[in-house]
Amino acid sequence: MAKKTDNQRHRVVVVGSGFGGLFGTKALRRAAVDVTMIAKTTHHLFQPLLYQVATGILSEGEIAPPTREVLARQKNATVLLGDVTGIDLAARTVTSHVLGRELVTPYDSLIVAAGAGQSYFGNDHFSRFAPGMKSIDDALELRGRIFGAFELAEVMAARGQDVDHLLTFVVVGAGPTGVEMAGQIAELAHKTLKRDFRSINTRKARVILIDAAPQVLPPFGAKLGAWTQKKLGAIGVEVQLGAMVVAVDERGLEVQERDGTRRRIEAVTKVWAAGVQASPLGKTLSEQTGAALDRAGRIAVNPDLTLPGHPEVFVVGDMIALDNLPGVAQVAIQGAQYAAREISGRIRGKAPQAAFKYFDKGSMATISRFSAVATVGKLRITGFVAWLMWLAVHLFYITGFKNQVTALLHWLVTFVGNERSERTATEQQIFAREAISRLDGGTGELVSAPSATPSHEDLEERAAEEVRLTDAGVRGKSA
Ligand SMILES: Cc1cc2nc3c(=O)[nH]c(=O)nc-3n(C[C@H](O)[C@H](O)[C@H](O)COP(=O)(O)OP(=O)(O)OC[C@H]3O[C@@H](n4cnc5c(N)ncnc54)[C@H](O)[C@@H]3O)c2cc1C
């Protein structure tokens, strides 16, 4: 076990800078502890608004502020960039890597909030042509692909060629993310871009929302699902339910109906918004504790969010399987705050808290501008009122005052003016993921190995040798 020195404060390591990681770290600001947050991105990410980055409404900075800046005033918090590759529960250490550099960080208490990634249900090769919606990279790649499809269609149309496959957009997964994404692509094509092109009519673009389930937005109940489906139809989204995607390639995808028949949809731009898989760190923790993993890789935790036999290790948010809790931001926030309270309570000698209890504040999803659905307790709200609630809640939770102000301005541009402020897309956005995936050693291959970097002493020695050679006048003379 990694020992701490006598005068060292209780060390808390937090893995992840998402909702669990950031709110857990913040909740420890007054505790007599030193917190080290290790995350594989330098930013906190407000995932619920990723679709707005992908469709040109918001900039990436507005939903992904630098974690270091958010925590700058929290003196007991240190932020480290690193992909956590190992957690040793016996030694109480966390091992992380960044560009080939390894770091081992000891802890006394640990909060693991590494979230979940996209699941392609065993068909990971789909991801090449149908990016998911989990990170800023994903959103920027999708922005490039969506706006790029219109550009390519304009060129092809000018050459007199068929453009239907370029003007067909398919979103797979009719949960909140899929519904929001499909709604925004439809508004983009049918309203925002309608005057910008000469050879194509963007209003003729097809936006298809596909799901194997029999209704849209299942967690919102049958009534709101039906209302949403009707509304999507009204803004030009074709909803295809009971249809399972069985193949995806560069030019389109294949779906299988319930009766087994297959059909093909020609569509260059596909968005994958179906299925999540918890962080692989859950497997590491499961192997060391015997805690079960469910099909989505979520780990079974004790009612106080700790791991069996390890009261010093808390797992929160999208990584956990407990009482059928949903994978939503509030579960991660409340769980991390609970863990932080427990850690600081223990240091002060307080009795343990009662089991973690989630307080459901409700759910919401936007369909188009001025239209949303929301559930709060037993209330079911639709239309403009739900949209106003969505606006208020999201504005409140966007991190940082300056981001709240600029997001509000961008929403004015989009919702009142029908314009998009963030349409910039580059070739690198679209192709970098594919290029990086072709490197055997990942991005680490693009920089020199730590050992190849000369030390200060090496450089001083080399300079001293240069000086000696010159002063001794021995250059060009054989020894
Ligand atoms: C597109 C989308 C829309 C959503 N919309 C909503 C919504 O409207 N309302 C709602 O309540 N919820 C929504 N959610 C769900 C919500 O965002 C998640 O439930 C929430 O983010 C979970 O918080 P978390 O801390 O568990 O994980 P995350 O917020 O995902 O954070 C995980 C963190 O861990 C880091 N990490 C992961 N692996 C490692 C590693 N190996 N080493 C170091 N760091 C690592 C990541 O970089 C990240 O910082 C949405 C999710 C998505 C993807």
Coordinates of C-alpha atoms and ligand atoms in Angstrom, one line a residue:
M1 CA 0.0 0.0 0.0
A2 CA 1.4 3.5 -0.9
K3 CA 2.4 5.1 2.4
K4 CA 1.8 8.7 3.2
T5 CA 4.1 10.8 5.3
D6 CA 3.1 11.8 8.9
N7 CA 2.1 15.4 8.0
Q8 CA 0.5 14.6 4.7
R9 CA -3.3 15.2 4.5
H10 CA -5.8 12.6 3.4
R11 CA -5.3 12.1 -0.4
V12 CA -8.3 11.7 -2.6
V13 CA -7.9 10.8 -6.2
V14 CA -10.9 11.4 -8.5
V15 CA -10.9 9.7 -11.9
G16 CA -12.8 11.7 -14.6
S17 CA -13.7 15.3 -15.1
G18 CA -17.3 14.8 -16.2
F19 CA -20.4 15.4 -14.0
G20 CA -19.3 12.9 -11.3
G21 CA -15.6 13.9 -11.3
L22 CA -16.1 17.7 -11.3
F23 CA -19.0 17.9 -8.8
G24 CA -17.2 15.4 -6.5
T25 CA -14.1 17.4 -6.6
K26 CA -16.0 20.7 -6.0
A27 CA -17.9 19.1 -3.1
L28 CA -14.5 18.4 -1.3
R29 CA -13.4 22.1 -1.5
R30 CA -13.8 22.7 2.3
A31 CA -12.6 19.2 3.4
A32 CA -9.2 18.7 5.0
V33 CA -8.0 16.7 2.0
D34 CA -5.8 17.0 -1.0
V35 CA -7.7 16.1 -4.2
T36 CA -6.0 15.0 -7.4
M37 CA -8.4 14.8 -10.4
I38 CA -7.0 12.7 -13.3
A39 CA -8.9 12.8 -16.5
K40 CA -8.2 12.0 -20.1
T41 CA -9.4 15.3 -21.4
T42 CA -8.4 18.8 -20.1
H43 CA -12.1 19.9 -20.1
H44 CA -15.3 19.2 -18.3
L45 CA -18.0 18.2 -20.8
F46 CA -21.6 19.1 -20.8
Q47 CA -22.7 16.1 -22.9
P48 CA -26.4 17.0 -23.1
L49 CA -25.5 19.9 -25.5
L50 CA -23.0 18.0 -27.7
Y51 CA -25.7 17.8 -30.5
Q52 CA -25.7 21.6 -30.6
V53 CA -21.9 21.6 -31.3
A54 CA -22.4 19.0 -34.0
T55 CA -25.1 21.1 -35.7
G56 CA -23.3 24.4 -35.5
I57 CA -25.3 26.1 -32.7
L58 CA -22.7 26.3 -30.0
S59 CA -18.9 26.3 -30.0
E60 CA -17.1 23.5 -28.3
G61 CA -15.7 25.9 -25.6
E62 CA -19.1 26.8 -24.4
I63 CA -19.9 23.2 -23.4
A64 CA -16.4 22.1 -22.5
P65 CA -14.6 24.6 -20.2
P66 CA -11.0 23.8 -19.1
T67 CA -11.3 21.9 -15.8
R68 CA -8.1 23.6 -14.6
E69 CA -9.8 27.0 -15.0
V70 CA -13.0 25.8 -13.3
L71 CA -11.0 24.6 -10.3
A72 CA -8.4 27.4 -10.3
R73 CA -9.6 28.8 -7.0
Q74 CA -10.0 25.5 -5.2
K75 CA -6.6 25.4 -3.5
N76 CA -6.9 21.7 -2.4
A77 CA -7.4 20.5 -6.0
T78 CA -4.8 19.5 -8.5
V79 CA -5.7 18.6 -12.1
L80 CA -3.7 16.1 -14.1
L81 CA -4.2 15.0 -17.7
G82 CA -4.0 11.2 -18.1
D83 CA -5.7 8.2 -19.4
V84 CA -6.2 5.9 -16.3
T85 CA -5.1 2.5 -17.4
G86 CA -4.8 0.8 -14.0
I87 CA -6.2 0.9 -10.5
D88 CA -4.5 -1.2 -7.9
L89 CA -6.8 -1.6 -5.0
A90 CA -4.3 -3.5 -2.8
A91 CA -1.5 -0.9 -3.4
R92 CA -4.0 2.0 -3.4
T93 CA -2.6 3.5 -6.6
V94 CA -3.9 4.8 -9.8
T95 CA -1.7 4.5 -13.0
S96 CA -2.3 6.9 -15.8
H97 CA -0.6 7.6 -19.1
V98 CA -0.3 10.6 -21.4
L99 CA 1.7 10.4 -24.7
G100 CA 3.8 7.5 -23.4
R101 CA 4.5 9.1 -20.0
E102 CA 3.4 7.0 -17.0
L103 CA 2.4 8.3 -13.7
V104 CA 1.5 6.4 -10.5
T105 CA -0.7 8.3 -8.0
P106 CA -1.3 7.0 -4.5
Y107 CA -4.6 7.6 -2.8
D108 CA -6.3 7.1 0.6
S109 CA -9.8 7.5 -0.9
L110 CA -10.8 7.1 -4.5
I111 CA -13.8 8.3 -6.5
V112 CA -14.1 6.6 -9.9
A113 CA -16.3 8.6 -12.3
A114 CA -15.0 7.5 -15.7
G115 CA -18.5 7.4 -17.3
A116 CA -19.5 5.4 -20.4
G117 CA -18.6 5.3 -24.0
Q118 CA -20.6 4.5 -27.1
S119 CA -21.8 0.9 -27.6
Y120 CA -22.2 -0.5 -31.1
F121 CA -23.6 -3.7 -29.7
G122 CA -20.6 -5.8 -30.7
N123 CA -20.3 -4.1 -34.1
D124 CA -17.5 -1.7 -33.4
H125 CA -16.6 -1.5 -37.1
F126 CA -19.8 0.5 -37.6
S127 CA -18.1 3.4 -35.8
R128 CA -15.9 4.1 -38.8
F129 CA -18.9 5.3 -40.8
A130 CA -21.3 6.2 -38.0
P131 CA -19.6 8.3 -35.4
G132 CA -21.1 8.3 -31.9
M133 CA -21.9 11.4 -29.8
K134 CA -19.8 11.1 -26.7
S135 CA -17.0 13.6 -26.9
I136 CA -16.0 17.0 -28.4
D137 CA -14.0 15.1 -31.1
D138 CA -17.2 13.2 -32.0
A139 CA -19.3 16.4 -32.2
L140 CA -16.7 18.2 -34.3
E141 CA -16.3 15.3 -36.6
L142 CA -20.1 15.1 -37.1
R143 CA -20.3 18.8 -37.7
G144 CA -17.7 18.4 -40.5
R145 CA -19.5 15.4 -41.9
I146 CA -23.0 17.1 -41.8
F147 CA -21.9 20.4 -43.4
G148 CA -19.5 18.6 -45.6
A149 CA -22.3 16.4 -47.1
F150 CA -24.1 19.6 -48.3
E151 CA -20.9 20.9 -49.8
L152 CA -20.2 17.7 -51.7
A153 CA -23.8 17.5 -52.8
E154 CA -23.5 21.0 -54.3
V155 CA -20.4 20.0 -56.3
M156 CA -22.0 16.7 -57.5
A157 CA -25.2 18.5 -58.5
A158 CA -23.2 21.0 -60.4
R159 CA -21.7 18.1 -62.3
G160 CA -25.1 16.8 -63.0
Q161 CA -24.8 13.8 -60.7
D162 CA -27.2 12.1 -58.3
V163 CA -27.0 13.6 -54.7
D164 CA -29.7 11.7 -52.9
H165 CA -27.2 9.7 -50.8
L166 CA -25.5 12.9 -49.8
L167 CA -28.7 14.6 -48.8
T168 CA -30.0 11.7 -46.7
F169 CA -29.0 11.9 -43.0
V170 CA -29.7 8.9 -40.7
V171 CA -29.7 9.1 -36.9
V172 CA -29.6 5.7 -35.2
G173 CA -31.3 5.6 -31.8
A174 CA -34.5 7.4 -30.8
G175 CA -33.6 8.3 -27.3
P176 CA -33.2 12.0 -26.2
T177 CA -29.8 12.4 -28.1
G178 CA -31.2 10.9 -31.3
V179 CA -34.4 12.9 -31.2
E180 CA -32.5 16.2 -30.5
M181 CA -29.9 15.4 -33.2
A182 CA -32.5 14.5 -35.9
G183 CA -34.6 17.6 -35.0
Q184 CA -31.6 19.9 -35.4
I185 CA -30.4 18.4 -38.7
A186 CA -34.0 18.8 -40.1
E187 CA -34.1 22.5 -39.0
L188 CA -30.6 23.0 -40.5
A189 CA -31.6 21.5 -43.8
H190 CA -35.1 22.8 -44.1
K191 CA -34.6 26.3 -42.7
T192 CA -31.1 27.5 -42.0
L193 CA -29.3 26.4 -45.2
K194 CA -32.2 26.9 -47.6
R195 CA -30.8 30.1 -49.2
D196 CA -27.1 29.1 -49.2
F197 CA -26.7 26.7 -52.1
R198 CA -27.3 27.1 -55.8
S199 CA -27.4 23.6 -57.3
I200 CA -29.1 21.7 -54.5
N201 CA -32.4 22.3 -52.6
T202 CA -31.5 21.6 -49.0
R203 CA -35.2 21.5 -48.1
K204 CA -35.4 18.2 -50.0
A205 CA -32.9 16.6 -47.6
R206 CA -34.2 13.5 -45.9
V207 CA -33.6 13.1 -42.2
I208 CA -34.4 9.6 -40.9
L209 CA -34.5 8.6 -37.3
I210 CA -34.2 4.8 -36.8
D211 CA -34.7 2.6 -33.8
A212 CA -35.3 -1.1 -33.2
A213 CA -37.7 -0.2 -30.3
P214 CA -41.4 0.3 -31.1
Q215 CA -41.5 4.0 -29.8
V216 CA -39.4 7.1 -29.5
L217 CA -38.1 8.3 -26.1
P218 CA -39.1 5.1 -24.2
P219 CA -38.0 6.6 -20.8
F220 CA -40.5 9.4 -21.2
G221 CA -43.5 7.1 -21.4
A222 CA -46.0 6.2 -24.2
K223 CA -47.9 9.6 -24.2
L224 CA -44.8 11.8 -24.6
G225 CA -43.3 9.3 -27.1
A226 CA -46.3 9.5 -29.3
W227 CA -46.4 13.3 -29.1
T228 CA -42.7 13.6 -29.9
Q229 CA -43.1 11.3 -32.9
K230 CA -45.9 13.4 -34.3
K231 CA -43.9 16.6 -33.8
L232 CA -40.8 15.1 -35.5
G233 CA -43.0 14.2 -38.5
A234 CA -44.2 17.8 -38.6
I235 CA -40.7 19.2 -38.9
G236 CA -39.7 16.7 -41.6
V237 CA -38.1 13.9 -39.7
E238 CA -39.0 10.4 -41.0
V239 CA -39.3 8.1 -37.9
Q240 CA -38.7 4.4 -38.7
L241 CA -39.4 2.2 -35.7
G242 CA -38.9 -1.6 -35.2
A243 CA -36.0 -1.4 -37.6
M244 CA -32.6 -2.7 -36.5
V245 CA -29.4 -1.5 -38.2
V246 CA -27.5 -4.6 -39.2
A247 CA -24.8 -3.2 -41.5
V248 CA -23.1 0.1 -42.0
D249 CA -20.7 1.2 -44.8
E250 CA -19.4 4.4 -46.3
R251 CA -22.3 4.9 -48.6
G252 CA -25.2 3.7 -46.5
L253 CA -26.7 1.2 -44.1
E254 CA -28.9 -1.9 -44.0
V255 CA -31.8 -2.3 -41.7
Q256 CA -33.7 -5.4 -40.7
E257 CA -37.5 -5.2 -40.0
R258 CA -39.2 -7.3 -37.3
D259 CA -40.3 -9.8 -39.9
G260 CA -36.7 -10.4 -40.9
T261 CA -36.8 -8.5 -44.2
R262 CA -33.8 -6.3 -45.0
R263 CA -33.6 -3.1 -46.9
R264 CA -30.9 -0.6 -47.7
I265 CA -30.8 3.2 -47.1
E266 CA -28.3 5.1 -49.2
A267 CA -26.9 7.8 -46.8
V268 CA -23.4 9.1 -46.5
T269 CA -24.0 10.8 -43.1
K270 CA -24.9 8.5 -40.3
V271 CA -25.0 9.4 -36.6
W272 CA -24.9 6.6 -33.9
A273 CA -26.9 7.6 -30.8
A274 CA -27.8 4.1 -29.6
G275 CA -26.4 2.3 -26.7
V276 CA -23.7 2.9 -24.1
Q277 CA -20.9 0.8 -22.6
A278 CA -19.5 1.7 -19.2
S279 CA -15.8 2.6 -18.9
P280 CA -13.5 -0.5 -19.1
L281 CA -12.2 0.5 -15.7
G282 CA -15.3 -1.2 -14.3
K283 CA -13.8 -4.5 -15.5
T284 CA -10.5 -3.9 -13.6
L285 CA -12.5 -3.1 -10.4
S286 CA -14.7 -6.1 -10.9
E287 CA -11.8 -8.4 -11.3
Q288 CA -10.2 -7.2 -8.1
T289 CA -13.4 -7.3 -5.9
G290 CA -15.7 -9.9 -7.5
A291 CA -18.4 -7.2 -7.9
A292 CA -20.7 -8.2 -10.8
L293 CA -20.7 -6.3 -14.2
D294 CA -24.0 -6.1 -16.1
R295 CA -24.3 -6.3 -19.9
A296 CA -23.5 -2.6 -20.3
G297 CA -20.3 -3.1 -18.3
R298 CA -21.7 -1.3 -15.2
I299 CA -20.4 -2.4 -11.9
A300 CA -22.6 -3.5 -9.0
V301 CA -21.8 -1.2 -6.0
N302 CA -22.8 -1.3 -2.4
P303 CA -25.8 0.9 -1.3
D304 CA -23.2 3.5 -0.2
L305 CA -21.6 3.5 -3.7
T306 CA -18.4 1.7 -2.4
L307 CA -16.9 -1.5 -3.7
P308 CA -17.2 -4.8 -1.8
G309 CA -14.3 -5.0 0.7
H310 CA -13.1 -1.5 -0.2
P311 CA -14.9 1.2 1.8
E312 CA -12.3 3.7 0.6
V313 CA -13.3 3.3 -3.1
F314 CA -16.5 4.9 -4.5
V315 CA -17.8 4.4 -8.0
V316 CA -20.4 6.9 -9.3
G317 CA -22.4 8.0 -12.3
D318 CA -22.7 6.1 -15.6
M319 CA -20.3 3.3 -14.4
I320 CA -22.6 1.9 -11.8
A321 CA -25.5 -0.6 -11.7
L322 CA -27.6 0.1 -8.6
D323 CA -31.4 0.0 -8.2
N324 CA -31.9 0.5 -12.0
L325 CA -30.6 4.1 -11.7
P326 CA -30.6 5.8 -15.1
G327 CA -27.5 7.0 -16.8
V328 CA -28.2 10.7 -16.4
A329 CA -26.2 13.7 -15.1
Q330 CA -28.1 14.0 -11.8
V331 CA -27.2 10.4 -10.8
A332 CA -23.5 11.2 -11.3
I333 CA -23.7 14.6 -9.6
Q334 CA -25.7 13.4 -6.5
G335 CA -23.6 10.2 -6.3
A336 CA -20.3 12.1 -6.3
Q337 CA -21.5 14.7 -3.8
Y338 CA -22.6 11.8 -1.5
A339 CA -19.1 10.2 -1.8
A340 CA -17.5 13.5 -1.0
R341 CA -19.7 14.0 2.1
E342 CA -18.8 10.5 3.2
I343 CA -15.1 11.0 2.8
S344 CA -15.0 14.4 4.6
G345 CA -17.4 13.0 7.3
R346 CA -15.0 10.1 8.0
I347 CA -12.1 12.4 8.5
R348 CA -14.1 14.4 11.0
G349 CA -15.1 11.1 12.8
K350 CA -18.8 11.3 11.8
A351 CA -21.0 8.3 11.6
P352 CA -21.6 6.9 8.1
Q353 CA -24.5 8.3 6.1
A354 CA -27.6 6.3 5.2
A355 CA -27.5 4.5 1.9
F356 CA -27.4 6.7 -1.3
K357 CA -30.8 7.8 -2.4
Y358 CA -31.3 9.4 -5.8
F359 CA -33.6 12.4 -6.0
D360 CA -35.2 12.5 -9.5
K361 CA -35.5 16.1 -10.7
G362 CA -37.1 15.1 -14.0
S363 CA -36.0 14.7 -17.6
M364 CA -36.4 16.8 -20.8
A365 CA -35.6 16.6 -24.5
T366 CA -35.9 19.3 -27.2
I367 CA -37.5 18.4 -30.6
S368 CA -37.1 21.7 -32.5
R369 CA -36.9 25.3 -31.6
F370 CA -39.6 26.3 -29.1
S371 CA -40.7 22.7 -28.7
A372 CA -39.7 20.1 -26.1
V373 CA -41.0 17.4 -23.8
A374 CA -40.4 17.1 -20.1
T375 CA -41.3 14.9 -17.2
V376 CA -41.2 16.2 -13.6
G377 CA -42.6 13.7 -11.1
K378 CA -46.0 12.7 -12.4
L379 CA -46.3 15.8 -14.6
R380 CA -46.0 15.4 -18.4
I381 CA -45.2 18.7 -20.2
T382 CA -45.0 19.4 -23.9
G383 CA -44.4 22.2 -26.3
F384 CA -43.3 25.8 -25.6
V385 CA -43.6 25.5 -21.8
A386 CA -41.3 22.4 -21.8
W387 CA -38.9 24.2 -24.1
L388 CA -38.7 27.2 -21.7
M389 CA -38.0 24.8 -18.9
W390 CA -35.3 23.1 -21.0
L391 CA -33.7 26.5 -21.7
A392 CA -33.7 27.6 -18.0
V393 CA -32.3 24.3 -16.8
H394 CA -29.5 24.0 -19.4
L395 CA -28.5 27.6 -18.9
F396 CA -28.3 27.1 -15.2
Y397 CA -26.1 24.0 -15.6
I398 CA -23.7 25.3 -18.2
T399 CA -20.4 25.7 -16.3
G400 CA -19.1 29.3 -16.0
F401 CA -20.8 32.7 -16.3
K402 CA -19.0 33.6 -19.6
N403 CA -20.2 30.4 -21.2
Q404 CA -23.8 31.0 -20.0
V405 CA -23.7 34.5 -21.6
T406 CA -22.3 33.4 -25.0
A407 CA -24.5 30.3 -25.1
L408 CA -27.5 32.5 -24.6
L409 CA -26.4 34.8 -27.4
H410 CA -25.9 31.8 -29.7
W411 CA -29.4 30.5 -28.8
L412 CA -30.8 33.9 -29.7
V413 CA -29.1 33.7 -33.1
T414 CA -30.4 30.2 -33.7
F415 CA -33.9 30.2 -32.2
V416 CA -34.9 33.8 -33.1
G417 CA -32.8 34.3 -36.2
N418 CA -32.8 30.7 -37.6
E419 CA -29.0 31.0 -38.1
R420 CA -26.0 29.1 -36.8
S421 CA -22.9 30.8 -35.4
E422 CA -20.6 27.8 -35.5
R423 CA -20.6 26.4 -39.0
T424 CA -16.8 26.2 -39.3
A425 CA -15.6 22.7 -40.2
T426 CA -12.2 21.5 -41.4
E427 CA -10.9 18.5 -43.3
Q428 CA -9.0 17.5 -40.2
Q429 CA -12.1 17.3 -38.1
I430 CA -13.6 14.7 -40.5
F431 CA -10.5 12.6 -41.1
A432 CA -8.2 12.9 -38.1
R433 CA -9.9 10.0 -36.1
E434 CA -9.4 7.6 -39.0
A435 CA -5.8 8.8 -39.5
I436 CA -5.0 8.4 -35.8
S437 CA -6.6 4.9 -35.7
R438 CA -4.0 3.8 -38.3
L439 CA -1.1 4.6 -35.9
D440 CA -0.2 1.4 -34.1
G441 CA 0.9 3.3 -31.0
G442 CA -1.8 6.0 -31.1
T443 CA -0.9 9.7 -30.8
G444 CA 2.1 8.6 -28.6
E445 CA 3.8 7.7 -31.9
L446 CA 3.7 11.3 -33.0
V447 CA 5.9 12.6 -30.2
S448 CA 9.4 11.5 -29.0
A449 CA 9.5 8.9 -26.2
P450 CA 10.2 10.3 -22.8
S451 CA 13.7 8.7 -22.8
A452 CA 14.6 10.4 -26.1
T453 CA 14.1 13.8 -24.6
P454 CA 17.4 15.1 -23.3
S455 CA 17.6 16.2 -19.7
H456 CA 18.7 19.6 -18.5
E457 CA 22.0 18.0 -17.4
D458 CA 22.5 16.4 -20.9
L459 CA 22.0 19.8 -22.6
E460 CA 24.4 21.5 -20.2
E461 CA 27.0 18.8 -20.8
R462 CA 26.6 19.1 -24.6
A463 CA 27.0 22.9 -24.4
A464 CA 30.1 22.6 -22.2
E465 CA 31.7 20.2 -24.7
E466 CA 31.0 22.6 -27.6
V467 CA 32.7 25.4 -25.6
R468 CA 35.7 23.2 -24.7
L469 CA 36.2 22.1 -28.4
T470 CA 36.1 25.7 -29.6
D471 CA 38.3 27.1 -26.8
A472 CA 40.8 24.3 -27.2
G473 CA 41.0 25.0 -30.9
V474 CA 40.9 21.3 -31.7
R475 CA 38.1 21.3 -34.3
G476 CA 39.3 19.7 -37.6
K477 CA 42.4 18.3 -36.0
S478 CA 42.9 14.6 -35.5
A479 CA 43.2 13.6 -31.8
Ligands
LIG1 C1 -25.1 13.0 -26.2 C2 -25.5 12.9 -24.7 C3 -26.6 13.6 -24.3 C4 -27.0 13.5 -23.0 N1 -28.1 14.2 -22.5 C5 -28.5 14.1 -21.2 C6 -29.5 14.9 -20.7 O1 -30.2 15.7 -21.5 N2 -29.8 14.9 -19.4 C7 -29.1 14.1 -18.5 O2 -29.3 14.1 -17.3 N3 -28.1 13.3 -19.0 C8 -27.8 13.3 -20.3 N4 -26.7 12.5 -20.8 C9 -26.1 11.6 -19.8 C10 -25.1 12.3 -18.9 O3 -24.2 13.2 -19.7 C11 -24.3 11.3 -18.2 O4 -25.2 10.5 -17.4 C12 -23.2 11.9 -17.3 O5 -22.3 12.6 -18.0 C13 -22.5 10.8 -16.4 O6 -21.6 11.4 -15.7 P1 -20.2 10.6 -15.3 O7 -19.4 11.5 -14.4 O8 -20.6 9.3 -14.9 O9 -19.5 10.4 -16.7 P2 -19.0 11.5 -17.7 O10 -19.7 12.8 -17.6 O11 -19.1 10.9 -19.1 O12 -17.5 11.7 -17.4 C14 -16.5 10.7 -17.5 C15 -15.2 11.4 -17.4 O13 -14.2 10.4 -17.2 C16 -13.1 10.6 -18.1 N5 -12.5 9.3 -18.4 C17 -13.1 8.2 -18.9 N6 -12.3 7.2 -19.0 C18 -11.1 7.6 -18.4 C19 -9.9 7.1 -18.2 N7 -9.6 5.8 -18.5 N8 -8.9 7.8 -17.6 C20 -9.1 9.1 -17.3 N9 -10.3 9.7 -17.5 C21 -11.3 9.0 -18.0 C22 -13.8 11.3 -19.3 O14 -12.8 12.0 -20.0 C23 -14.7 12.2 -18.5 O15 -14.1 13.3 -18.0 C24 -26.3 12.6 -22.1 C25 -25.2 11.9 -22.5 C26 -24.8 12.0 -23.9 C27 -23.6 11.3 -24.4

